[in-house]
C-alpha positions as MATLAB code, in Angstrom:
seq = 'MIRACYVTVFEQSQEELEKYLYDLFDDLGAVYDKYESTPLNPSNNQYELTAYITQNFEFQLNVHWQSSKSSYILVTFDVEMAVPVEPFQLENSLVIPAENYFQKATLVYNSYGDERSKRLFPLVMNIENALREFIVSIMLKKYGYYWEFTIDKYIENTEIQFDIYQINSD';
ca = [
     -16.545   -7.428    3.984;
     -14.863   -5.011    1.555;
     -11.064   -4.832    1.612;
      -8.426   -2.531    0.190;
      -4.654   -2.637    0.414;
      -2.183    0.211    0.059;
       1.620    0.028    0.279;
       4.248    2.709    0.790;
       7.844    2.880    1.948;
       9.317    4.643    4.977;
      12.948    5.838    4.993;
      13.468    6.557    8.634;
      13.817    4.476   11.789;
      11.077    2.194   13.162;
      10.636    4.581   16.132;
       9.855    7.401   13.683;
       7.514    5.120   11.813;
       5.521    4.341   14.942;
       5.421    7.974   15.945;
       4.097    8.966   12.479;
       1.454    6.190   12.560;
       0.188    7.326   15.967;
       0.071   10.927   14.678;
      -1.838    9.807   11.606;
      -4.272    7.826   13.808;
      -4.816   10.953   15.887;
      -5.465   13.040   12.743;
      -8.037   10.542   11.550;
      -9.742   10.493   14.953;
      -9.023    6.801   15.308;
      -9.718    4.545   18.236;
      -6.664    2.445   18.943;
      -4.368    0.955   21.702;
      -1.142    2.877   22.026;
       1.851    0.694   22.814;
       5.246    1.568   24.203;
       6.655   -0.460   21.370;
       4.648   -2.055   18.595;
       4.016   -5.794   19.090;
       5.607   -8.256   16.765;
       3.291  -10.963   15.441;
       5.304  -14.227   15.714;
       3.153  -15.967   13.124;
       4.245  -13.675   10.299;
       7.180  -11.862   11.816;
       5.577   -8.445   11.204;
       4.864   -5.490   13.433;
       1.188   -4.663   13.477;
      -1.006   -1.823   14.606;
      -4.836   -1.656   14.347;
      -7.090    1.368   14.406;
     -10.842    1.882   14.051;
     -11.743    5.003   12.099;
     -15.034    6.780   11.317;
     -14.970    9.369    8.516;
     -17.951    9.395    6.145;
     -17.905    5.678    6.693;
     -16.354    3.270    9.158;
     -13.276    1.173    8.552;
     -10.670   -0.843   10.318;
      -7.085   -0.058    9.431;
      -4.432   -2.659    9.948;
      -0.889   -1.380    9.459;
       1.982   -3.845    9.308;
       5.619   -3.965    8.332;
       8.658   -6.152    8.730;
      11.770   -4.871   10.457;
      14.134   -3.889    7.703;
      17.866   -3.366    7.620;
      17.656   -1.754    4.201;
      17.000    1.952    3.738;
      13.320    1.336    3.041;
      10.683   -0.135    5.350;
       7.704   -1.413    3.342;
       4.508   -0.362    5.115;
       1.188   -2.000    4.277;
      -2.177   -0.343    5.022;
      -4.926   -3.061    4.994;
      -8.443   -1.657    5.158;
     -11.627   -3.564    6.062;
     -15.061   -1.991    5.591;
     -18.545   -3.362    6.126;
     -20.037   -1.307    3.280;
     -18.821   -0.852   -0.273;
     -16.858    2.347   -0.671;
     -15.629    3.811   -3.935;
     -11.823    4.032   -4.177;
     -11.861    7.853   -4.312;
     -13.648    8.017   -0.967;
     -11.030    5.845    0.677;
      -8.326    7.952   -1.041;
      -9.806   11.122    0.537;
     -10.339    9.550    3.968;
      -6.963    7.696    4.332;
      -4.428    8.201    1.518;
      -4.443   11.997    1.344;
      -4.165   12.438    5.125;
      -1.420    9.797    5.209;
       0.689   11.902    2.779;
       1.404   14.297    5.626;
       3.567   11.506    7.163;
       4.411    9.051    4.425;
       5.243    9.022    0.765;
       2.306    8.401   -1.505;
       0.537    5.113   -0.795;
      -0.007    2.921   -3.843;
      -3.338    1.074   -4.169;
      -2.614   -2.598   -4.573;
      -6.215   -3.734   -4.698;
      -9.753   -2.741   -3.658;
     -12.300   -5.525   -3.491;
     -15.268   -3.141   -4.201;
     -17.215   -4.966   -6.938;
     -15.179   -8.173   -6.574;
     -18.085  -10.474   -5.849;
     -18.714  -11.112   -9.565;
     -15.033  -11.546  -10.250;
     -14.733  -13.966   -7.286;
     -17.586  -16.006   -8.664;
     -16.257  -16.004  -12.240;
     -12.460  -15.984  -11.780;
     -11.609  -16.895   -8.185;
      -8.130  -18.324   -8.798;
      -7.130  -15.735  -11.338;
      -8.185  -12.866   -9.006;
      -6.189  -14.314   -6.098;
      -3.123  -14.787   -8.217;
      -3.477  -11.333   -9.752;
      -3.763   -9.582   -6.347;
      -0.846  -11.569   -4.882;
       1.327  -10.834   -7.958;
       0.429   -7.176   -7.993;
       1.308   -6.832   -4.245;
       4.577   -8.709   -4.846;
       5.616   -6.534   -7.814;
       4.812   -3.259   -6.038;
       6.581   -4.329   -2.871;
       9.737   -5.383   -4.790;
       9.814   -2.115   -6.783;
       9.301   -0.005   -3.628;
      11.990   -1.816   -1.750;
      14.464   -1.593   -4.582;
      13.800    1.874   -6.005;
      11.733    3.615   -3.323;
       8.720    5.816   -3.971;
      10.055    7.034   -7.336;
       9.969    3.628   -9.001;
       6.797    4.591  -10.935;
       8.612    7.576  -12.417;
      11.546    5.423  -13.385;
       9.188    3.095  -15.283;
       7.443    6.021  -16.960;
      10.789    7.455  -18.124;
      11.734    4.006  -19.527;
       8.433    3.769  -21.409;
       8.842    7.244  -22.816;
      12.340    6.302  -23.940;
      11.152    3.184  -25.759;
       8.483    5.136  -27.534;
      10.992    7.719  -28.733;
      13.642    5.141  -29.760;
      11.283    2.461  -30.959;
      13.680    1.030  -33.559;
      16.232    0.117  -30.885;
      13.659   -2.132  -29.106;
      12.123   -3.670  -32.180;
      12.402   -7.433  -32.473;
      13.851   -8.627  -35.738;
      11.474  -11.156  -37.295;
      14.395  -13.097  -38.823;
];
């Protein structure tokens, strides 16, 4: 099983989020159960929706989020595929259509080609993926979609004013 995970934030109500997800599912030609209100999974305290989609390949899309009182709801798109799919194909089939409803989804990980890494570095890979998802989710919650641009601006600033950030060897 090949997996991928994308995260994004949503800045409107949960009702709007659910409406947008169902509209996205319809755009993708998905097969799914439509609920009056999205069920809450008591084991992880997250709302979850599942859709089965066939584009140039088949994949299962699990969307989940926690109810949030902050201005941002972190939305996770977990994808499961039976066949290896290059990241750009998944981008074309899911991420680009999702941009009609959501801010850009950020790829947290894609397990395509991970078999060798799992065999050689199983613990490191699990920690790396968990850490990456944690960092992206915190940055999205705190700064919203534009967190990447904030970081880029900071990096540019440090390159321009390098002497300010230099560590004195003494």
